[in-house]
PDB file of C-alpha atoms in Angstrom:
ATOM      1  CA  MET R   2     259.301  29.305  20.995  1.00  0.00           C
ATOM      2  CA  THR R   3     258.407  28.594  17.934  1.00  0.00           C
ATOM      3  CA  ASN R   4     258.060  30.410  14.544  1.00  0.00           C
ATOM      4  CA  THR R   5     254.927  30.735  12.793  1.00  0.00           C
ATOM      5  CA  THR R   6     254.332  32.127   9.170  1.00  0.00           C
ATOM      6  CA  ASP R   7     251.477  34.023   8.610  1.00  0.00           C
ATOM      7  CA  THR R   8     250.315  32.891   5.178  1.00  0.00           C
ATOM      8  CA  SER R   9     247.524  35.754   4.388  1.00  0.00           C
ATOM      9  CA  GLU R  10     247.855  37.845   1.237  1.00  0.00           C
ATOM     10  CA  PRO R  11     248.312  40.976   2.185  1.00  0.00           C
ATOM     11  CA  VAL R  12     244.906  43.838   1.556  1.00  0.00           C
ATOM     12  CA  ILE R  13     246.150  46.028  -1.078  1.00  0.00           C
ATOM     13  CA  GLY R  14     245.738  49.826  -0.340  1.00  0.00           C
ATOM     14  CA  GLY R  15     244.994  48.984   3.500  1.00  0.00           C
ATOM     15  CA  ASN R  16     246.690  47.710   6.989  1.00  0.00           C
ATOM     16  CA  ALA R  17     246.997  43.982   6.400  1.00  0.00           C
ATOM     17  CA  GLY R  18     244.981  41.457   8.312  1.00  0.00           C
ATOM     18  CA  LEU R  19     241.784  44.150   7.882  1.00  0.00           C
ATOM     19  CA  ALA R  20     238.778  42.824   6.051  1.00  0.00           C
ATOM     20  CA  ALA R  21     237.731  45.637   3.476  1.00  0.00           C
ATOM     21  CA  PRO R  22     234.495  47.340   4.539  1.00  0.00           C
ATOM     22  CA  THR R  23     231.406  46.115   3.189  1.00  0.00           C
ATOM     23  CA  PRO R  24     228.319  48.289   1.530  1.00  0.00           C
ATOM     24  CA  ASP R  25     225.068  48.482   4.066  1.00  0.00           C
ATOM     25  CA  VAL R  26     221.502  48.357   3.451  1.00  0.00           C
ATOM     26  CA  ALA R  27     221.119  51.907   2.158  1.00  0.00           C
ATOM     27  CA  GLY R  28     224.461  51.680   0.268  1.00  0.00           C
ATOM     28  CA  ALA R  29     226.909  53.730   2.519  1.00  0.00           C
ATOM     29  CA  THR R  30     230.260  52.202   3.361  1.00  0.00           C
ATOM     30  CA  GLY R  31     230.823  51.099   7.031  1.00  0.00           C
ATOM     31  CA  GLY R  32     233.888  49.385   8.751  1.00  0.00           C
ATOM     32  CA  GLY R  33     234.649  47.410  11.858  1.00  0.00           C
ATOM     33  CA  GLY R  34     231.714  44.959  10.661  1.00  0.00           C
ATOM     34  CA  ALA R  35     228.883  47.783  12.023  1.00  0.00           C
ATOM     35  CA  SER R  36     225.783  47.914   9.731  1.00  0.00           C
ATOM     36  CA  ARG R  37     222.687  50.057  10.017  1.00  0.00           C
ATOM     37  CA  PRO R  38     219.363  49.304  11.430  1.00  0.00           C
ATOM     38  CA  THR R  39     217.620  47.878   7.642  1.00  0.00           C
ATOM     39  CA  GLY R  40     214.386  48.341   8.036  1.00  0.00           C
ATOM     40  CA  LYS R  41     212.564  49.310   4.448  1.00  0.00           C
ATOM     41  CA  ARG R  42     214.858  49.638   1.823  1.00  0.00           C
ATOM     42  CA  ARG R  43     215.121  53.356   1.071  1.00  0.00           C
ATOM     43  CA  ARG R  44     214.016  54.331  -3.053  1.00  0.00           C
ATOM     44  CA  ARG R  45     216.709  56.178  -4.918  1.00  0.00           C
ATOM     45  CA  ALA R  46     215.635  58.810  -6.908  1.00  0.00           C
ATOM     46  CA  VAL R  47     216.435  58.277 -10.532  1.00  0.00           C
ATOM     47  CA  TRP R  48     217.186  61.399 -12.679  1.00  0.00           C
ATOM     48  CA  GLY R  49     215.160  60.990 -15.889  1.00  0.00           C
ATOM     49  CA  VAL R  50     212.675  58.735 -14.432  1.00  0.00           C
ATOM     50  CA  MET R  51     209.158  59.917 -13.329  1.00  0.00           C
ATOM     51  CA  SER R  52     207.249  58.109 -11.187  1.00  0.00           C
ATOM     52  CA  THR R  53     203.343  56.731 -11.990  1.00  0.00           C
ATOM     53  CA  ARG R  54     201.991  59.849  -9.687  1.00  0.00           C
ATOM     54  CA  GLU R  55     204.346  62.490 -11.614  1.00  0.00           C
ATOM     55  CA  LYS R  56     203.282  61.084 -15.325  1.00  0.00           C
ATOM     56  CA  VAL R  57     199.420  61.170 -13.918  1.00  0.00           C
ATOM     57  CA  ILE R  58     200.250  64.649 -13.210  1.00  0.00           C
ATOM     58  CA  ARG R  59     201.845  66.336 -16.480  1.00  0.00           C
ATOM     59  CA  TYR R  60     199.186  64.501 -18.577  1.00  0.00           C
ATOM     60  CA  VAL R  61     196.508  65.918 -16.767  1.00  0.00           C
ATOM     61  CA  LEU R  62     198.367  69.251 -16.555  1.00  0.00           C
ATOM     62  CA  LEU R  63     198.782  69.069 -20.702  1.00  0.00           C
ATOM     63  CA  VAL R  64     195.540  68.063 -21.244  1.00  0.00           C
ATOM     64  CA  VAL R  65     193.996  71.038 -19.381  1.00  0.00           C
ATOM     65  CA  VAL R  66     196.459  73.445 -21.125  1.00  0.00           C
ATOM     66  CA  LEU R  67     195.349  71.678 -24.479  1.00  0.00           C
ATOM     67  CA  PHE R  68     191.409  72.121 -23.902  1.00  0.00           C
ATOM     68  CA  ILE R  69     192.134  76.004 -22.996  1.00  0.00           C
ATOM     69  CA  THR R  70     194.188  76.367 -26.114  1.00  0.00           C
ATOM     70  CA  ILE R  71     192.652  74.555 -28.957  1.00  0.00           C
ATOM     71  CA  GLY R  72     189.380  74.319 -26.876  1.00  0.00           C
ATOM     72  CA  PRO R  73     187.652  77.649 -29.169  1.00  0.00           C
ATOM     73  CA  PHE R  74     189.125  76.771 -31.802  1.00  0.00           C
ATOM     74  CA  LEU R  75     187.521  73.468 -32.138  1.00  0.00           C
ATOM     75  CA  TRP R  76     184.124  75.058 -30.607  1.00  0.00           C
ATOM     76  CA  GLN R  77     184.690  77.322 -33.633  1.00  0.00           C
ATOM     77  CA  LEU R  78     185.128  74.667 -36.227  1.00  0.00           C
ATOM     78  CA  SER R  79     182.427  72.879 -34.998  1.00  0.00           C
ATOM     79  CA  THR R  80     179.769  75.758 -35.046  1.00  0.00           C
ATOM     80  CA  SER R  81     181.058  76.586 -38.905  1.00  0.00           C
ATOM     81  CA  LEU R  82     179.656  73.246 -40.025  1.00  0.00           C
ATOM     82  CA  LYS R  83     176.742  73.324 -38.598  1.00  0.00           C
ATOM     83  CA  GLY R  84     173.523  73.106 -40.944  1.00  0.00           C
ATOM     84  CA  THR R  85     170.965  76.243 -39.968  1.00  0.00           C
ATOM     85  CA  GLY R  86     168.070  73.408 -38.790  1.00  0.00           C
ATOM     86  CA  GLU R  87     170.170  73.246 -35.654  1.00  0.00           C
ATOM     87  CA  ASP R  88     169.751  75.267 -32.324  1.00  0.00           C
ATOM     88  CA  ILE R  89     173.557  76.922 -31.577  1.00  0.00           C
ATOM     89  CA  TYR R  90     172.270  79.190 -28.503  1.00  0.00           C
ATOM     90  CA  THR R  91     170.365  76.226 -26.602  1.00  0.00           C
ATOM     91  CA  ALA R  92     171.241  75.371 -23.192  1.00  0.00           C
ATOM     92  CA  ASN R  93     173.400  72.079 -23.915  1.00  0.00           C
ATOM     93  CA  PRO R  94     174.344  72.318 -27.653  1.00  0.00           C
ATOM     94  CA  SER R  95     176.158  69.155 -29.223  1.00  0.00           C
ATOM     95  CA  PHE R  96     180.033  69.577 -30.119  1.00  0.00           C
ATOM     96  CA  ILE R  97     179.653  67.590 -32.754  1.00  0.00           C
ATOM     97  CA  PRO R  98     176.842  68.661 -35.453  1.00  0.00           C
ATOM     98  CA  SER R  99     173.751  66.806 -36.105  1.00  0.00           C
ATOM     99  CA  GLN R 100     173.665  68.353 -39.712  1.00  0.00           C
ATOM    100  CA  PRO R 101     176.992  68.968 -40.646  1.00  0.00           C
ATOM    101  CA  THR R 102     177.200  71.222 -43.972  1.00  0.00           C
ATOM    102  CA  ILE R 103     179.955  73.807 -45.638  1.00  0.00           C
ATOM    103  CA  GLY R 104     177.255  75.471 -46.987  1.00  0.00           C
ATOM    104  CA  ASN R 105     178.346  78.516 -44.572  1.00  0.00           C
ATOM    105  CA  TYR R 106     181.675  78.728 -46.177  1.00  0.00           C
ATOM    106  CA  LEU R 107     180.276  79.408 -49.571  1.00  0.00           C
ATOM    107  CA  ARG R 108     177.707  82.084 -48.072  1.00  0.00           C
ATOM    108  CA  VAL R 109     180.516  83.423 -46.556  1.00  0.00           C
ATOM    109  CA  ALA R 110     182.672  83.861 -50.242  1.00  0.00           C
ATOM    110  CA  ASP R 111     178.572  85.320 -51.360  1.00  0.00           C
ATOM    111  CA  ALA R 112     178.164  87.784 -49.235  1.00  0.00           C
ATOM    112  CA  ILE R 113     181.623  89.432 -49.382  1.00  0.00           C
ATOM    113  CA  PRO R 114     184.573  88.962 -51.747  1.00  0.00           C
ATOM    114  CA  VAL R 115     186.660  86.519 -49.636  1.00  0.00           C
ATOM    115  CA  PHE R 116     188.955  85.652 -52.358  1.00  0.00           C
ATOM    116  CA  GLY R 117     189.968  88.923 -53.464  1.00  0.00           C
ATOM    117  CA  TYR R 118     190.291  90.070 -49.325  1.00  0.00           C
ATOM    118  CA  ILE R 119     192.675  87.084 -49.020  1.00  0.00           C
ATOM    119  CA  GLY R 120     194.294  87.910 -52.205  1.00  0.00           C
ATOM    120  CA  ASN R 121     195.287  91.911 -50.096  1.00  0.00           C
ATOM    121  CA  SER R 122     196.096  90.166 -46.975  1.00  0.00           C
ATOM    122  CA  LEU R 123     198.397  87.973 -49.096  1.00  0.00           C
ATOM    123  CA  ILE R 124     199.904  90.210 -51.062  1.00  0.00           C
ATOM    124  CA  VAL R 125     200.587  92.446 -47.285  1.00  0.00           C
ATOM    125  CA  ALA R 126     202.248  89.600 -45.169  1.00  0.00           C
ATOM    126  CA  ALA R 127     204.599  88.541 -48.690  1.00  0.00           C
ATOM    127  CA  ILE R 128     205.784  91.796 -48.226  1.00  0.00           C
ATOM    128  CA  ASP R 129     206.199  91.785 -44.962  1.00  0.00           C
ATOM    129  CA  VAL R 130     207.717  88.351 -44.678  1.00  0.00           C
ATOM    130  CA  LEU R 131     210.299  89.447 -47.611  1.00  0.00           C
ATOM    131  CA  GLY R 132     211.151  92.777 -45.546  1.00  0.00           C
ATOM    132  CA  ASN R 133     211.558  91.139 -42.376  1.00  0.00           C
ATOM    133  CA  ILE R 134     214.072  88.244 -43.353  1.00  0.00           C
ATOM    134  CA  VAL R 135     216.359  90.670 -45.782  1.00  0.00           C
ATOM    135  CA  PHE R 136     216.141  93.527 -43.240  1.00  0.00           C
ATOM    136  CA  ALA R 137     216.345  91.833 -39.758  1.00  0.00           C
ATOM    137  CA  THR R 138     219.154  89.227 -41.403  1.00  0.00           C
ATOM    138  CA  LEU R 139     221.550  91.993 -42.527  1.00  0.00           C
ATOM    139  CA  ALA R 140     220.403  94.285 -39.278  1.00  0.00           C
ATOM    140  CA  GLY R 141     221.763  91.093 -36.813  1.00  0.00           C
ATOM    141  CA  PHE R 142     224.536  90.239 -39.147  1.00  0.00           C
ATOM    142  CA  ALA R 143     226.123  94.060 -38.857  1.00  0.00           C
ATOM    143  CA  LEU R 144     225.223  93.899 -35.090  1.00  0.00           C
ATOM    144  CA  ALA R 145     226.623  90.901 -34.066  1.00  0.00           C
ATOM    145  CA  ARG R 146     229.437  90.479 -36.125  1.00  0.00           C
ATOM    146  CA  LEU R 147     230.843  93.635 -37.495  1.00  0.00           C
ATOM    147  CA  GLN R 148     232.563  96.496 -35.435  1.00  0.00           C
ATOM    148  CA  TRP R 149     231.619  99.903 -36.174  1.00  0.00           C
ATOM    149  CA  ARG R 150     230.994 102.993 -33.978  1.00  0.00           C
ATOM    150  CA  PHE R 151     227.309 103.287 -31.581  1.00  0.00           C
ATOM    151  CA  ARG R 152     227.353  99.724 -32.169  1.00  0.00           C
ATOM    152  CA  LYS R 153     226.021  98.895 -28.504  1.00  0.00           C
ATOM    153  CA  LEU R 154     223.797 102.354 -28.592  1.00  0.00           C
ATOM    154  CA  VAL R 155     221.886 100.724 -31.213  1.00  0.00           C
ATOM    155  CA  LEU R 156     221.324  98.125 -29.823  1.00  0.00           C
ATOM    156  CA  GLY R 157     219.955  99.545 -27.278  1.00  0.00           C
ATOM    157  CA  LEU R 158     217.768 101.804 -29.010  1.00  0.00           C
ATOM    158  CA  PHE R 159     216.506  98.389 -30.150  1.00  0.00           C
ATOM    159  CA  LEU R 160     215.544  96.921 -27.212  1.00  0.00           C
ATOM    160  CA  ALA R 161     213.998 100.021 -25.966  1.00  0.00           C
ATOM    161  CA  THR R 162     211.641  99.775 -28.927  1.00  0.00           C
ATOM    162  CA  LEU R 163     210.318  96.318 -27.254  1.00  0.00           C
ATOM    163  CA  VAL R 164     208.531  98.514 -24.686  1.00  0.00           C
ATOM    164  CA  LEU R 165     207.139 101.014 -26.594  1.00  0.00           C
ATOM    165  CA  PRO R 166     203.142  99.998 -27.123  1.00  0.00           C
ATOM    166  CA  GLY R 167     202.362 100.329 -31.157  1.00  0.00           C
ATOM    167  CA  GLU R 168     199.460 102.641 -29.893  1.00  0.00           C
ATOM    168  CA  ALA R 169     201.671 105.254 -29.003  1.00  0.00           C
ATOM    169  CA  THR R 170     203.511 105.225 -32.755  1.00  0.00           C
ATOM    170  CA  ILE R 171     200.767 104.101 -34.752  1.00  0.00           C
ATOM    171  CA  ILE R 172     199.233 108.250 -35.540  1.00  0.00           C
ATOM    172  CA  SER R 173     203.199 108.779 -36.633  1.00  0.00           C
ATOM    173  CA  GLN R 174     203.138 106.290 -38.812  1.00  0.00           C
ATOM    174  CA  PHE R 175     200.013 107.380 -40.705  1.00  0.00           C
ATOM    175  CA  VAL R 176     201.041 110.362 -41.083  1.00  0.00           C
ATOM    176  CA  THR R 177     204.751 109.003 -42.260  1.00  0.00           C
ATOM    177  CA  VAL R 178     202.297 106.982 -44.780  1.00  0.00           C
ATOM    178  CA  LYS R 179     200.053 109.608 -45.432  1.00  0.00           C
ATOM    179  CA  ASP R 180     203.009 112.264 -46.642  1.00  0.00           C
ATOM    180  CA  LEU R 181     204.616 109.428 -48.450  1.00  0.00           C
ATOM    181  CA  GLY R 182     201.431 108.779 -50.224  1.00  0.00           C
ATOM    182  CA  LEU R 183     200.773 105.057 -49.675  1.00  0.00           C
ATOM    183  CA  ALA R 184     197.589 105.929 -47.774  1.00  0.00           C
ATOM    184  CA  ASP R 185     194.823 103.678 -49.511  1.00  0.00           C
ATOM    185  CA  SER R 186     197.065 101.083 -50.911  1.00  0.00           C
ATOM    186  CA  LEU R 187     198.619  97.910 -49.994  1.00  0.00           C
ATOM    187  CA  VAL R 188     202.168  99.287 -50.012  1.00  0.00           C
ATOM    188  CA  GLY R 189     200.952 101.948 -47.098  1.00  0.00           C
ATOM    189  CA  VAL R 190     199.682  98.751 -44.770  1.00  0.00           C
ATOM    190  CA  ALA R 191     202.542  96.899 -45.071  1.00  0.00           C
ATOM    191  CA  LEU R 192     205.470  99.202 -44.376  1.00  0.00           C
ATOM    192  CA  PRO R 193     205.677 100.118 -40.777  1.00  0.00           C
ATOM    193  CA  GLY R 194     206.342  95.740 -40.523  1.00  0.00           C
ATOM    194  CA  MET R 195     208.571  95.353 -43.283  1.00  0.00           C
ATOM    195  CA  ILE R 196     211.167  95.331 -40.277  1.00  0.00           C
ATOM    196  CA  ALA R 197     210.585  94.631 -36.217  1.00  0.00           C
ATOM    197  CA  ALA R 198     212.942  95.505 -33.479  1.00  0.00           C
ATOM    198  CA  LEU R 199     211.976  91.925 -32.784  1.00  0.00           C
ATOM    199  CA  ASN R 200     213.339  90.076 -35.367  1.00  0.00           C
ATOM    200  CA  VAL R 201     216.338  92.154 -35.524  1.00  0.00           C
ATOM    201  CA  LEU R 202     217.411  91.009 -32.179  1.00  0.00           C
ATOM    202  CA  LEU R 203     216.106  87.478 -33.056  1.00  0.00           C
ATOM    203  CA  MET R 204     218.804  87.607 -35.551  1.00  0.00           C
ATOM    204  CA  PHE R 205     221.387  89.387 -33.445  1.00  0.00           C
ATOM    205  CA  ASN R 206     221.071  86.629 -31.321  1.00  0.00           C
ATOM    206  CA  ALA R 207     221.748  83.843 -34.000  1.00  0.00           C
ATOM    207  CA  PHE R 208     224.560  85.649 -35.136  1.00  0.00           C
ATOM    208  CA  ARG R 209     225.733  84.985 -31.654  1.00  0.00           C
ATOM    209  CA  GLN R 210     225.989  81.613 -31.921  1.00  0.00           C
ATOM    210  CA  VAL R 211     227.992  81.464 -34.359  1.00  0.00           C
ATOM    211  CA  PRO R 212     231.781  80.330 -33.566  1.00  0.00           C
ATOM    212  CA  GLU R 213     233.926  83.617 -33.906  1.00  0.00           C
ATOM    213  CA  GLU R 214     237.015  81.388 -34.264  1.00  0.00           C
ATOM    214  CA  ILE R 215     235.371  80.673 -37.861  1.00  0.00           C
ATOM    215  CA  ASP R 216     234.783  84.285 -39.180  1.00  0.00           C
ATOM    216  CA  GLN R 217     238.442  85.169 -37.995  1.00  0.00           C
ATOM    217  CA  ALA R 218     239.833  82.006 -40.433  1.00  0.00           C
ATOM    218  CA  ALA R 219     237.255  83.790 -42.991  1.00  0.00           C
ATOM    219  CA  VAL R 220     238.726  87.180 -42.836  1.00  0.00           C
ATOM    220  CA  MET R 221     242.296  85.738 -42.379  1.00  0.00           C
ATOM    221  CA  ASP R 222     241.590  83.770 -45.712  1.00  0.00           C
ATOM    222  CA  GLY R 223     240.748  87.383 -47.663  1.00  0.00           C
ATOM    223  CA  ALA R 224     236.800  86.979 -47.184  1.00  0.00           C
ATOM    224  CA  ASN R 225     234.697  89.704 -47.055  1.00  0.00           C
ATOM    225  CA  ALA R 226     231.648  90.730 -44.829  1.00  0.00           C
ATOM    226  CA  LEU R 227     228.870  90.045 -47.261  1.00  0.00           C
ATOM    227  CA  GLN R 228     230.829  86.938 -48.340  1.00  0.00           C
ATOM    228  CA  ARG R 229     230.980  85.861 -44.432  1.00  0.00           C
ATOM    229  CA  LEU R 230     226.978  86.419 -44.379  1.00  0.00           C
ATOM    230  CA  ARG R 231     226.532  84.173 -46.983  1.00  0.00           C
ATOM    231  CA  TYR R 232     228.580  81.268 -46.805  1.00  0.00           C
ATOM    232  CA  ILE R 233     229.053  80.883 -43.146  1.00  0.00           C
ATOM    233  CA  SER R 234     226.717  82.411 -41.137  1.00  0.00           C
ATOM    234  CA  PHE R 235     223.565  82.361 -43.466  1.00  0.00           C
ATOM    235  CA  PRO R 236     223.351  78.284 -43.641  1.00  0.00           C
ATOM    236  CA  ALA R 237     223.655  78.155 -39.631  1.00  0.00           C
ATOM    237  CA  VAL R 238     220.569  80.801 -38.742  1.00  0.00           C
ATOM    238  CA  GLN R 239     217.653  78.845 -41.297  1.00  0.00           C
ATOM    239  CA  GLY R 240     216.133  78.159 -38.271  1.00  0.00           C
ATOM    240  CA  THR R 241     215.764  81.340 -37.248  1.00  0.00           C
ATOM    241  CA  ILE R 242     215.133  82.618 -40.413  1.00  0.00           C
ATOM    242  CA  ALA R 243     211.845  80.570 -40.474  1.00  0.00           C
ATOM    243  CA  VAL R 244     210.647  81.800 -37.273  1.00  0.00           C
ATOM    244  CA  ILE R 245     211.018  85.372 -38.086  1.00  0.00           C
ATOM    245  CA  ALA R 246     209.191  84.484 -41.745  1.00  0.00           C
ATOM    246  CA  ILE R 247     206.174  82.422 -39.486  1.00  0.00           C
ATOM    247  CA  PHE R 248     206.334  85.650 -36.813  1.00  0.00           C
ATOM    248  CA  SER R 249     206.051  87.988 -39.520  1.00  0.00           C
ATOM    249  CA  PHE R 250     202.698  86.538 -41.207  1.00  0.00           C
ATOM    250  CA  ILE R 251     200.801  85.861 -38.116  1.00  0.00           C
ATOM    251  CA  GLY R 252     201.303  89.069 -37.290  1.00  0.00           C
ATOM    252  CA  ALA R 253     200.438  90.581 -40.733  1.00  0.00           C
ATOM    253  CA  TRP R 254     198.155  88.277 -41.272  1.00  0.00           C
ATOM    254  CA  ASP R 255     195.961  88.754 -38.602  1.00  0.00           C
ATOM    255  CA  ASP R 256     196.836  92.671 -37.887  1.00  0.00           C
ATOM    256  CA  PHE R 257     193.138  94.386 -37.942  1.00  0.00           C
ATOM    257  CA  LEU R 258     194.119  98.193 -36.760  1.00  0.00           C
ATOM    258  CA  TRP R 259     196.410 100.002 -39.401  1.00  0.00           C
ATOM    259  CA  PRO R 260     194.788  98.277 -41.829  1.00  0.00           C
ATOM    260  CA  LEU R 261     191.165  99.464 -41.014  1.00  0.00           C
ATOM    261  CA  ILE R 262     193.132 102.948 -40.317  1.00  0.00           C
ATOM    262  CA  VAL R 263     195.253 103.162 -43.574  1.00  0.00           C
ATOM    263  CA  LEU R 264     192.823 101.771 -45.974  1.00  0.00           C
ATOM    264  CA  GLN R 265     188.901 103.158 -47.033  1.00  0.00           C
ATOM    265  CA  SER R 266     188.774 101.363 -50.488  1.00  0.00           C
ATOM    266  CA  PRO R 267     186.425  98.141 -50.048  1.00  0.00           C
ATOM    267  CA  ASP R 268     188.248  96.540 -52.877  1.00  0.00           C
ATOM    268  CA  LYS R 269     191.609  96.984 -51.026  1.00  0.00           C
ATOM    269  CA  LEU R 270     190.236  95.492 -47.738  1.00  0.00           C
ATOM    270  CA  THR R 271     192.641  92.984 -46.185  1.00  0.00           C
ATOM    271  CA  LEU R 272     190.912  89.790 -44.922  1.00  0.00           C
ATOM    272  CA  THR R 273     190.473  90.558 -41.108  1.00  0.00           C
ATOM    273  CA  VAL R 274     188.884  94.023 -41.718  1.00  0.00           C
ATOM    274  CA  GLY R 275     186.427  92.763 -44.516  1.00  0.00           C
ATOM    275  CA  LEU R 276     185.231  89.519 -42.211  1.00  0.00           C
ATOM    276  CA  GLN R 277     183.385  92.105 -40.244  1.00  0.00           C
ATOM    277  CA  TYR R 278     181.215  93.049 -42.333  1.00  0.00           C
ATOM    278  CA  LEU R 279     179.481  89.745 -41.796  1.00  0.00           C
ATOM    279  CA  GLN R 280     179.291  91.006 -38.254  1.00  0.00           C
ATOM    280  CA  GLY R 281     178.056  94.154 -39.198  1.00  0.00           C
ATOM    281  CA  THR R 282     175.204  92.310 -41.333  1.00  0.00           C
ATOM    282  CA  PHE R 283     174.611  89.178 -40.324  1.00  0.00           C
ATOM    283  CA  ALA R 284     175.260  90.181 -36.693  1.00  0.00           C
ATOM    284  CA  THR R 285     172.522  86.614 -35.563  1.00  0.00           C
ATOM    285  CA  ASP R 286     174.364  83.800 -37.277  1.00  0.00           C
ATOM    286  CA  GLN R 287     177.039  82.987 -35.934  1.00  0.00           C
ATOM    287  CA  ARG R 288     177.575  80.549 -38.059  1.00  0.00           C
ATOM    288  CA  MET R 289     179.149  82.437 -40.760  1.00  0.00           C
ATOM    289  CA  ILE R 290     180.989  84.373 -38.485  1.00  0.00           C
ATOM    290  CA  ALA R 291     182.553  80.838 -37.426  1.00  0.00           C
ATOM    291  CA  ALA R 292     183.065  79.547 -40.881  1.00  0.00           C
ATOM    292  CA  GLY R 293     185.297  83.200 -41.717  1.00  0.00           C
ATOM    293  CA  THR R 294     187.382  82.880 -38.995  1.00  0.00           C
ATOM    294  CA  MET R 295     188.513  79.668 -40.203  1.00  0.00           C
ATOM    295  CA  ILE R 296     189.075  80.506 -43.871  1.00  0.00           C
ATOM    296  CA  ALA R 297     191.126  82.997 -42.276  1.00  0.00           C
ATOM    297  CA  PHE R 298     192.786  80.471 -40.498  1.00  0.00           C
ATOM    298  CA  ILE R 299     193.550  77.972 -42.914  1.00  0.00           C
ATOM    299  CA  PRO R 300     196.542  80.219 -44.167  1.00  0.00           C
ATOM    300  CA  ILE R 301     197.913  80.343 -40.587  1.00  0.00           C
ATOM    301  CA  ALA R 302     197.760  76.027 -40.396  1.00  0.00           C
ATOM    302  CA  VAL R 303     199.488  75.666 -43.652  1.00  0.00           C
ATOM    303  CA  ILE R 304     202.282  77.869 -43.078  1.00  0.00           C
ATOM    304  CA  PHE R 305     203.195  76.595 -40.260  1.00  0.00           C
ATOM    305  CA  ALA R 306     202.434  73.046 -41.493  1.00  0.00           C
ATOM    306  CA  LEU R 307     205.150  73.850 -43.989  1.00  0.00           C
ATOM    307  CA  LEU R 308     208.213  75.477 -41.707  1.00  0.00           C
ATOM    308  CA  GLN R 309     207.540  74.140 -38.344  1.00  0.00           C
ATOM    309  CA  ARG R 310     210.688  71.527 -38.635  1.00  0.00           C
ATOM    310  CA  PHE R 311     212.730  75.004 -39.592  1.00  0.00           C
ATOM    311  CA  PHE R 312     210.339  76.757 -36.314  1.00  0.00           C
ATOM    312  CA  PHE R 313     211.430  74.213 -33.921  1.00  0.00           C
ATOM    313  CA  LYS R 314     215.250  74.186 -35.351  1.00  0.00           C
ATOM    314  CA  GLY R 315     215.258  78.205 -34.781  1.00  0.00           C
ATOM    315  CA  VAL R 316     214.142  77.397 -31.066  1.00  0.00           C
ATOM    316  CA  GLU R 317     216.499  75.546 -30.444  1.00  0.00           C
ATOM    317  CA  GLU R 318     219.210  77.800 -32.390  1.00  0.00           C
ATOM    318  CA  GLY R 319     218.480  80.483 -30.317  1.00  0.00           C
ATOM    319  CA  GLY R 320     218.366  78.257 -27.071  1.00  0.00           C
ATOM    320  CA  VAL R 321     221.876  76.507 -27.039  1.00  0.00           C
ATOM    321  CA  LYS R 322     224.807  78.516 -27.772  1.00  0.00           C
ATOM    322  CA  GLY R 323     227.330  76.335 -30.172  1.00  0.00           C
TER     323      GLY R 323
END
């Protein structure tokens, strides 16, 4: 009998002499040389990569939402720029003015003291923005970072006020403002909006995202509550403060019902209330009404343009922990 020596190298991790499994056309491993029917190759869905159909659907939906959101604004802008020779009541109105003019804006300034109304609205908005930034920041920090009795109860009360409509408390607010002697004044208009429960909760959530270990290290170094707020927590929530500033400004600038109740003197009216004189006196001239609407919109657009990068940073602070 002749001895034969097997010169084949052993397969690491498997039995000697066995061939390594080969992948089939579908990407699965199969042994014993058996393979699945070939046919058409299945396309794998790659995470983060959209097909052409998905892209088309998304862009169509974005265009529809954009048209619904910005369409009325663009139509008001177009109406405000149309001259008196254009018929805005025709069955087929033109979107682009054939006789563009800024005369409607000048007529608004001649009809009502629009710059005085703008100044009054800016005063009310500035008081509300400053009040919300200061008081919402202090209240949010106290709820999120300080330990004291009834903290959870106070937090629950803030949450409960969110389900309470403003119309339910507007009479009590007016009585309070009147008893304080602030009726028919801009301070009386701004007082109820100087701190909002929603802004307190936004700051509470923002302060919670700051790691507690940093606060604990500051306490070990002898820092008090105000020092921790100023040097540790405050720089980390500047984006949320910008969000509060924008929301507070828009809320104060667009408010109509509360200034209408509090104010009686014509020279103290805010812009939203003062523009109603255009509706009453020039009800048939929609061009002037549209021009007044655009005048009221300009400050909001400017504020948002200046703070938009901080606004989106604040949105990320509220949505991503750490």
